[in-house]
Amino acid sequence: MTQTQPAAAAREANAIDPEKPGGVQNRRRGRVGAERVNWPGTIILFLCALTVLVPLYVTIAMSFKTTGQAVDGNAFAIPAPFSVDGFVTAWELTDFPVAFTVSTLITVVTVVGTVVLAAAASFAITRNWERRLFRWSFFYLLAAMFLPFPVVALPQIQLTGLAGLDNPAGVALLHIMFQLSFSILLFTAFLRSIPDELEESARIDGATTWQTFWQLIFPLLAPMAATVGIFAFLASWNDFMMPSLIISDPGLQTLPVVQNMFQTQFSNNYNVSFASYLMAMAPAIIVYLFTQRWVMEGVTQGAVKG
């Protein structure tokens, strides 16, 4: 009996020792490690990345070329020499500072308004779900997701004109309204993962409903607020149809509309065209690069109830 105990102990140590080649744990690790490489998924993701990176490279390369280099038929060639003439011409033709300021103001108002209103509405709906009015309000807001702007464009144009909102303020207001449905859906899913005990503790300490929301709940919504904010930013910054139809003053148009208005002036100057496109999409790329971590965190946390 005493001789079998050391042998059994040796076999057990060999089974759990990751350093020994014959260990069971080492073999299991090898199999798990091999299964983690999903080559079909990796190839698909690589091809999807190419569909974004290749046009981005062409845009950057064409932007820094001279007019002669831009029309030589080799879009993938590296600019030699680098030239910023395209940026200078695009800056002057599109009156970039004014259009950039208008787009920035509309986008900032849209992002802030969407995050605050959607968070407050989602909090009220989630915490009063047993009441029929709040429950049906949620379904009513979700139904608005199936009404895109082109479907209701004509009445919106007439209403904004009658209300004196045929300007960037009206566009920002409409952006907020059309972003609320999807944003409330995201916030509601995230709020269900926050324990009710936190609010009960705050109320026991004497906090009101507004204090509970602004001081306790809203800071916890930061990951989802970043997700909602980036979606609202991209939708507002890249929108072309709504500003072109709502804003009556051509001098207060956004960047996408201004680019389209001046497209005929540099339709043959590809370096100017791509320089204009790059200046317009650079803010969206920069914002997403700095906020993608919070976007993914908000999506993952809102998908699983804690």
Coordinates of C-alpha atoms in Angstrom, one line a residue:
M1 CA 0.0 0.0 0.0
T2 CA 2.9 2.3 0.8
Q3 CA 4.5 1.6 -2.6
T4 CA 1.4 2.5 -4.6
Q5 CA 1.0 5.9 -2.9
P6 CA 4.2 7.5 -4.4
A7 CA 3.3 6.1 -7.8
A8 CA -0.2 7.5 -7.6
A9 CA 1.1 10.8 -6.4
A10 CA 3.6 10.9 -9.3
R11 CA 0.9 10.2 -11.9
E12 CA -1.3 12.9 -10.4
A13 CA 1.6 15.4 -10.4
N14 CA 2.4 14.5 -14.0
A15 CA -1.3 15.0 -15.0
I16 CA -1.5 18.5 -13.6
D17 CA 2.0 19.7 -14.3
P18 CA 1.9 22.0 -17.4
E19 CA 5.7 21.8 -17.9
K20 CA 5.8 18.0 -18.6
P21 CA 5.2 17.0 -22.2
G22 CA 3.0 14.1 -21.2
G23 CA 0.8 16.0 -18.8
V24 CA -2.9 15.9 -19.4
Q25 CA -3.3 19.6 -18.8
N26 CA -0.6 20.4 -21.3
R27 CA -2.3 18.3 -23.9
R28 CA -5.6 20.0 -23.2
R29 CA -4.0 23.4 -23.5
G30 CA -2.6 22.4 -26.8
R31 CA -6.0 21.4 -28.1
V32 CA -7.8 24.5 -26.8
G33 CA -5.1 26.7 -28.3
A34 CA -5.5 25.1 -31.7
E35 CA -9.2 25.5 -31.6
R36 CA -9.0 29.3 -30.9
V37 CA -7.7 30.0 -34.4
N38 CA -10.8 30.3 -36.6
W39 CA -9.3 30.6 -40.0
P40 CA -12.6 31.1 -42.0
G41 CA -13.7 33.9 -39.6
T42 CA -10.2 35.4 -39.7
I43 CA -10.1 35.4 -43.5
I44 CA -13.6 37.0 -43.7
L45 CA -12.7 39.7 -41.2
F46 CA -9.5 40.3 -43.1
L47 CA -11.4 40.8 -46.4
C48 CA -13.9 43.1 -44.6
A49 CA -11.0 45.1 -43.3
L50 CA -9.6 45.4 -46.8
T51 CA -12.8 46.9 -48.1
V52 CA -12.3 49.8 -45.7
L53 CA -8.5 50.1 -45.7
V54 CA -8.0 50.1 -49.4
P55 CA -10.4 53.0 -50.2
L56 CA -9.0 54.9 -47.2
Y57 CA -5.4 54.4 -48.6
V58 CA -6.5 55.5 -52.1
T59 CA -8.2 58.6 -50.6
I60 CA -5.1 59.6 -48.6
A61 CA -2.7 58.9 -51.5
M62 CA -4.8 60.8 -54.0
S63 CA -5.2 63.8 -51.7
F64 CA -1.5 64.4 -51.5
K65 CA -0.8 64.1 -55.3
T66 CA -0.5 66.9 -57.8
T67 CA -3.1 67.2 -60.5
G68 CA -0.8 65.5 -63.0
Q69 CA -0.2 62.5 -60.7
A70 CA -3.9 62.2 -59.9
V71 CA -4.9 61.7 -63.5
D72 CA -2.1 59.3 -64.5
G73 CA -4.4 56.3 -63.9
N74 CA -2.4 54.8 -61.0
A75 CA -4.4 55.5 -57.9
F76 CA -2.3 53.2 -55.7
A77 CA 1.0 54.9 -56.4
I78 CA 2.6 56.8 -53.5
P79 CA 2.6 60.5 -54.1
A80 CA 6.0 61.7 -55.3
P81 CA 6.4 64.4 -54.5
F82 CA 3.8 65.1 -51.8
S83 CA 1.6 68.1 -52.5
V84 CA -1.0 69.9 -50.4
D85 CA -2.3 72.0 -53.3
G86 CA -5.5 69.9 -53.3
F87 CA -6.2 70.7 -49.7
V88 CA -5.6 74.4 -50.3
T89 CA -8.0 74.5 -53.3
A90 CA -10.7 72.5 -51.6
W91 CA -10.4 74.8 -48.5
E92 CA -11.1 77.8 -50.7
L93 CA -13.8 76.4 -53.0
T94 CA -15.9 74.9 -50.3
D95 CA -15.4 77.7 -47.7
F96 CA -14.4 74.9 -45.4
P97 CA -14.2 76.8 -42.1
V98 CA -17.9 77.9 -42.3
A99 CA -19.2 74.5 -43.4
F100 CA -17.0 72.7 -40.8
T101 CA -18.4 75.0 -38.0
V102 CA -22.0 74.4 -39.1
S103 CA -21.5 70.6 -39.2
T104 CA -19.7 70.7 -35.8
L105 CA -22.5 72.7 -34.1
I106 CA -25.2 70.4 -35.5
T107 CA -23.3 67.3 -34.5
V108 CA -22.6 68.5 -31.0
V109 CA -26.2 69.5 -30.3
T110 CA -27.4 66.2 -31.8
V111 CA -25.0 64.0 -29.7
V112 CA -25.7 65.9 -26.4
G113 CA -29.4 66.0 -27.0
T114 CA -29.7 62.4 -28.0
V115 CA -27.7 61.1 -25.0
V116 CA -29.5 63.1 -22.4
L117 CA -33.0 62.7 -23.7
A118 CA -32.6 59.0 -24.5
A119 CA -31.0 58.2 -21.1
A120 CA -33.8 60.1 -19.2
A121 CA -36.6 58.5 -21.2
S122 CA -35.0 55.0 -20.9
F123 CA -34.7 55.4 -17.1
A124 CA -38.3 56.4 -16.8
I125 CA -39.5 53.5 -19.0
T126 CA -37.4 50.9 -17.4
R127 CA -38.3 51.8 -13.8
N128 CA -42.0 52.1 -14.6
W129 CA -42.3 49.1 -16.9
E130 CA -45.3 47.7 -15.0
R131 CA -47.3 50.8 -15.9
R132 CA -49.1 50.5 -19.2
L133 CA -48.4 54.1 -20.3
F134 CA -44.6 53.7 -20.1
R135 CA -44.7 50.2 -21.7
W136 CA -46.7 51.4 -24.7
S137 CA -44.6 54.5 -25.0
F138 CA -41.6 52.2 -25.4
F139 CA -43.3 50.3 -28.2
Y140 CA -44.4 53.5 -29.8
L141 CA -40.8 54.8 -29.9
L142 CA -39.6 51.6 -31.3
A143 CA -42.1 51.8 -34.1
A144 CA -40.5 55.1 -35.2
M145 CA -37.4 53.1 -36.2
F146 CA -39.4 51.9 -39.2
L147 CA -40.0 55.4 -40.4
P148 CA -36.9 56.7 -42.1
F149 CA -36.6 60.4 -43.0
P150 CA -37.2 60.1 -46.8
V151 CA -40.7 58.7 -46.0
V152 CA -41.7 61.8 -44.1
A153 CA -39.4 64.3 -45.8
L154 CA -42.1 66.4 -47.4
P155 CA -44.2 67.1 -44.2
Q156 CA -41.0 67.7 -42.2
I157 CA -39.9 70.3 -44.8
Q158 CA -43.2 72.0 -44.6
L159 CA -43.3 72.0 -40.7
T160 CA -39.8 73.3 -40.3
G161 CA -40.5 76.1 -42.8
L162 CA -43.7 77.1 -41.0
A163 CA -42.0 77.0 -37.6
G164 CA -39.0 79.0 -38.7
L165 CA -36.6 76.0 -38.3
D166 CA -35.4 75.8 -41.9
N167 CA -31.8 76.3 -40.5
P168 CA -29.1 74.2 -38.7
A169 CA -31.1 74.3 -35.5
G170 CA -34.0 72.5 -37.2
V171 CA -31.7 69.9 -38.6
A172 CA -30.2 69.3 -35.2
L173 CA -33.7 68.9 -33.7
L174 CA -34.7 66.4 -36.4
H175 CA -31.5 64.5 -35.9
I176 CA -32.3 64.1 -32.2
M177 CA -35.8 63.0 -32.9
F178 CA -34.8 60.4 -35.5
Q179 CA -32.0 59.0 -33.2
L180 CA -34.2 58.6 -30.1
S181 CA -35.7 55.3 -31.0
F182 CA -32.5 53.3 -31.5
S183 CA -30.8 55.1 -28.6
I184 CA -33.7 54.3 -26.2
L185 CA -33.5 50.7 -27.2
L186 CA -29.8 50.6 -26.3
F187 CA -30.1 52.4 -23.1
T188 CA -33.1 50.3 -22.0
A189 CA -31.2 47.1 -22.5
F190 CA -28.3 48.5 -20.5
L191 CA -30.4 49.9 -17.6
R192 CA -31.9 46.4 -17.0
S193 CA -28.4 45.2 -16.0
I194 CA -28.1 47.8 -13.2
P195 CA -29.4 46.4 -9.9
D196 CA -32.4 48.2 -8.4
E197 CA -30.8 47.9 -5.0
L198 CA -28.5 50.8 -5.9
E199 CA -31.4 53.2 -6.4
E200 CA -33.1 51.9 -3.2
S201 CA -30.0 52.7 -1.2
A202 CA -29.9 56.2 -2.7
R203 CA -33.6 56.8 -1.8
I204 CA -33.0 55.6 1.7
D205 CA -30.3 58.2 2.0
G206 CA -32.9 60.9 1.0
A207 CA -32.0 61.3 -2.7
T208 CA -34.8 62.4 -5.1
T209 CA -35.6 60.8 -8.4
W210 CA -33.6 63.5 -10.3
Q211 CA -30.6 63.2 -7.9
T212 CA -30.7 59.4 -8.2
F213 CA -30.6 59.6 -12.0
W214 CA -28.0 62.4 -12.4
Q215 CA -25.7 61.5 -9.6
L216 CA -26.0 57.7 -9.6
I217 CA -27.5 56.2 -12.7
F218 CA -26.2 58.5 -15.4
P219 CA -22.5 58.1 -14.5
L220 CA -23.1 54.3 -14.7
L221 CA -24.4 54.7 -18.3
A222 CA -21.1 56.1 -19.5
P223 CA -20.2 53.0 -21.7
M224 CA -23.6 53.0 -23.4
A225 CA -23.6 56.8 -23.6
A226 CA -20.4 56.5 -25.6
T227 CA -22.0 53.9 -27.9
V228 CA -25.1 56.1 -28.4
G229 CA -22.9 59.2 -28.9
I230 CA -20.8 57.7 -31.6
F231 CA -23.8 56.4 -33.5
A232 CA -25.5 59.8 -33.3
F233 CA -22.2 61.5 -34.3
L234 CA -21.8 59.4 -37.4
A235 CA -25.4 59.7 -38.4
S236 CA -25.4 63.5 -38.0
W237 CA -21.9 64.3 -39.4
N238 CA -22.4 62.2 -42.6
D239 CA -26.0 63.1 -43.3
F240 CA -26.6 64.7 -46.6
M241 CA -30.3 64.5 -47.4
M242 CA -31.8 66.2 -44.3
P243 CA -29.6 69.3 -44.4
S244 CA -29.9 69.7 -48.1
L245 CA -33.7 69.7 -47.8
I246 CA -34.2 71.6 -44.5
I247 CA -31.6 74.4 -44.6
S248 CA -32.7 77.1 -46.9
D249 CA -29.6 79.3 -46.7
P250 CA -26.8 77.9 -48.9
G251 CA -24.2 79.7 -46.8
L252 CA -25.2 77.6 -43.7
Q253 CA -25.0 74.2 -45.3
T254 CA -23.0 71.3 -43.8
L255 CA -19.9 69.8 -45.3
P256 CA -21.5 66.9 -47.3
V257 CA -23.9 69.3 -48.9
V258 CA -21.2 71.9 -49.7
Q259 CA -19.0 69.2 -51.2
N260 CA -21.9 68.1 -53.5
M261 CA -22.6 71.8 -54.5
F262 CA -19.0 72.4 -55.6
Q263 CA -18.5 68.9 -57.0
T264 CA -18.7 70.2 -60.6
Q265 CA -15.9 72.7 -60.0
F266 CA -13.3 70.0 -59.3
S267 CA -14.9 67.0 -60.9
N268 CA -11.8 66.5 -63.1
N269 CA -9.3 67.5 -60.3
Y270 CA -9.2 64.2 -58.4
N271 CA -6.7 65.4 -55.9
V272 CA -9.0 68.3 -54.9
S273 CA -12.0 65.9 -54.7
F274 CA -10.2 63.4 -52.5
A275 CA -8.6 66.1 -50.4
S276 CA -12.1 67.5 -49.7
Y277 CA -13.4 64.0 -48.8
L278 CA -10.5 63.4 -46.5
M279 CA -11.0 66.7 -44.6
A280 CA -14.7 65.9 -44.2
M281 CA -14.3 62.3 -42.9
A282 CA -11.2 62.9 -40.8
P283 CA -13.2 64.1 -37.7
A284 CA -15.4 61.0 -37.8
I285 CA -12.3 58.7 -38.1
I286 CA -10.6 60.5 -35.2
V287 CA -13.6 60.4 -32.9
Y288 CA -14.2 56.7 -33.6
L289 CA -10.6 55.8 -33.0
F290 CA -10.7 57.5 -29.5
T291 CA -14.1 56.1 -28.5
Q292 CA -14.1 52.6 -30.0
R293 CA -13.2 51.0 -26.6
W294 CA -16.2 52.5 -24.9
V295 CA -18.4 51.6 -27.9
M296 CA -17.4 47.9 -27.6
E297 CA -17.7 48.0 -23.8
G298 CA -21.2 49.5 -24.0
V299 CA -22.4 46.9 -26.6
T300 CA -21.1 43.9 -24.6
Q301 CA -22.4 45.1 -21.2
G302 CA -25.8 46.0 -22.6
A303 CA -26.1 42.6 -24.3
V304 CA -25.8 40.5 -21.1
K305 CA -27.9 41.2 -18.0
G306 CA -25.8 41.4 -14.9

